[in-house]
Amino acid sequence: GAYEHQDLPFATLLEDLLPGQTFGSYGPLSAPLFRIVFDLNNTPTPERLEAPGMEVSLVVNEDKVTGCDVFVSMSENGQSLTGAFLYSYDLFSEETAARMRKDFETILRNMVERPGRRLSEII
């Protein structure tokens, strides 16, 4: 069902379900629905798309602001993953965020080295 309605922005859904609240990108500004977002982009996206009468190109968003506590975005590029780790500066120190990012990298590395294992066995 989610794929049938994937063109509906999440904030619009929240506005319909919770009228009268002010919403940011990922939920209510005063009380978020969730605190951590993980985004995996694993569909190929060409650098340039062409269609009759128009040209479309990929634009990289350099915005470093997140509407939640932690936002992790990963993109699959052939045989590798690239990613971004954004966090709320109000909640986490730079050292804490660096430790969380390093722990996440360790989990990913262990998943690659031990395929087929449960996550609870890897952590």
Short mmCIF file of C-alpha atoms in Angstrom, two decimals:
data_model
loop_
_atom_site.label_atom_id
_atom_site.label_comp_id
_atom_site.label_asym_id
_atom_site.label_seq_id
_atom_site.Cartn_x
_atom_site.Cartn_y
_atom_site.Cartn_z
CA GLY A 1 0.00 0.00 0.00
CA ALA A 2 2.86 2.40 0.72
CA TYR A 3 4.14 2.15 -2.86
CA GLU A 4 0.68 3.03 -4.18
CA HIS A 5 0.78 6.30 -2.20
CA GLN A 6 4.50 7.10 -2.31
CA ASP A 7 3.86 10.44 -4.01
CA LEU A 8 2.06 11.72 -0.87
CA PRO A 9 4.49 13.80 1.24
CA PHE A 10 4.81 12.54 4.80
CA ALA A 11 4.17 16.02 6.26
CA THR A 12 0.86 16.17 4.33
CA LEU A 13 -0.19 12.83 5.81
CA LEU A 14 0.62 14.09 9.30
CA GLU A 15 -1.30 17.32 8.74
CA ASP A 16 -4.36 15.29 7.74
CA LEU A 17 -4.02 12.90 10.71
CA LEU A 18 -3.10 15.53 13.32
CA PRO A 19 -4.77 18.82 12.31
CA GLY A 20 -3.70 22.01 14.04
CA GLN A 21 -0.07 21.05 14.66
CA THR A 22 2.95 22.62 13.00
CA PHE A 23 5.12 20.15 11.13
CA GLY A 24 8.72 20.15 10.01
CA SER A 25 10.19 17.81 7.43
CA TYR A 26 9.83 14.67 9.54
CA GLY A 27 7.07 15.35 12.01
CA PRO A 28 5.59 17.78 14.53
CA LEU A 29 8.05 20.49 15.53
CA SER A 30 7.06 20.27 19.20
CA ALA A 31 6.90 16.47 19.56
CA PRO A 32 8.38 14.42 16.71
CA LEU A 33 6.75 11.14 15.74
CA PHE A 34 10.17 9.57 15.55
CA ARG A 35 13.64 10.69 16.49
CA ILE A 36 15.88 8.72 14.11
CA VAL A 37 15.62 8.45 10.33
CA PHE A 38 17.45 5.90 8.21
CA ASP A 39 17.25 6.46 4.46
CA LEU A 40 18.64 3.88 2.02
CA ASN A 41 18.79 4.91 -1.63
CA ASN A 42 19.44 1.74 -3.57
CA THR A 43 17.88 2.53 -6.92
CA PRO A 44 20.22 3.63 -9.69
CA THR A 45 20.01 7.34 -10.46
CA PRO A 46 21.82 8.53 -13.54
CA GLU A 47 23.71 11.81 -13.41
CA ARG A 48 21.58 13.17 -16.29
CA LEU A 49 18.12 12.32 -17.54
CA GLU A 50 16.81 13.50 -20.86
CA ALA A 51 13.22 13.70 -22.03
CA PRO A 52 11.77 15.43 -25.10
CA GLY A 53 11.74 19.15 -24.44
CA MET A 54 13.53 19.02 -21.09
CA GLU A 55 16.75 18.10 -19.40
CA VAL A 56 16.94 16.94 -15.80
CA SER A 57 20.11 16.67 -13.73
CA LEU A 58 20.89 15.43 -10.23
CA VAL A 59 21.27 18.15 -7.62
CA VAL A 60 23.08 17.32 -4.39
CA ASN A 61 21.58 18.90 -1.30
CA GLU A 62 24.37 20.28 0.86
CA ASP A 63 21.96 21.19 3.69
CA LYS A 64 23.33 20.01 7.02
CA VAL A 65 20.12 20.57 9.00
CA THR A 66 17.93 17.69 10.15
CA GLY A 67 14.40 17.76 11.54
CA CYS A 68 15.07 14.85 13.89
CA ASP A 69 17.69 13.77 16.43
CA VAL A 70 19.72 11.61 14.02
CA PHE A 71 19.42 11.27 10.24
CA VAL A 72 21.46 8.60 8.43
CA SER A 73 21.30 8.52 4.65
CA MET A 74 23.04 5.78 2.65
CA SER A 75 23.34 5.47 -1.12
CA GLU A 76 24.37 2.33 -2.97
CA ASN A 77 26.94 3.01 -5.68
CA GLY A 78 27.81 -0.22 -7.45
CA GLN A 79 29.89 -2.18 -4.96
CA SER A 80 30.05 0.50 -2.26
CA LEU A 81 27.88 2.55 0.06
CA THR A 82 28.26 6.26 0.68
CA GLY A 83 26.42 8.09 3.36
CA ALA A 84 25.70 11.08 5.49
CA PHE A 85 25.31 11.15 9.25
CA LEU A 86 23.46 14.24 10.48
CA TYR A 87 22.58 14.91 14.10
CA SER A 88 21.00 17.55 16.31
CA TYR A 89 23.72 19.87 17.59
CA ASP A 90 21.45 20.76 20.49
CA LEU A 91 21.35 17.15 21.74
CA PHE A 92 24.76 15.64 20.92
CA SER A 93 28.32 16.84 21.24
CA GLU A 94 30.63 16.38 18.26
CA GLU A 95 32.45 13.61 20.18
CA THR A 96 29.23 11.71 20.90
CA ALA A 97 28.13 11.96 17.27
CA ALA A 98 31.56 10.76 16.10
CA ARG A 99 31.28 7.75 18.43
CA MET A 100 27.77 6.92 17.15
CA ARG A 101 28.99 7.17 13.55
CA LYS A 102 32.00 4.93 14.30
CA ASP A 103 29.74 2.35 16.02
CA PHE A 104 27.45 2.34 12.98
CA GLU A 105 30.45 1.81 10.67
CA THR A 106 31.57 -1.11 12.87
CA ILE A 107 28.12 -2.71 12.62
CA LEU A 108 28.12 -2.32 8.82
CA ARG A 109 31.63 -3.80 8.57
CA ASN A 110 30.60 -6.77 10.75
CA MET A 111 27.53 -7.34 8.60
CA VAL A 112 29.71 -7.58 5.49
CA GLU A 113 32.26 -9.84 7.18
CA ARG A 114 29.58 -12.11 8.68
CA PRO A 115 26.75 -12.36 6.12
CA GLY A 116 23.75 -14.42 7.13
CA ARG A 117 24.11 -13.65 10.84
CA ARG A 118 21.36 -12.06 12.87
CA LEU A 119 21.92 -8.43 13.83
CA SER A 120 21.80 -9.42 17.51
CA GLU A 121 24.79 -11.73 16.87
CA ILE A 122 26.79 -8.97 15.18
CA ILE A 123 26.38 -6.16 17.70
#
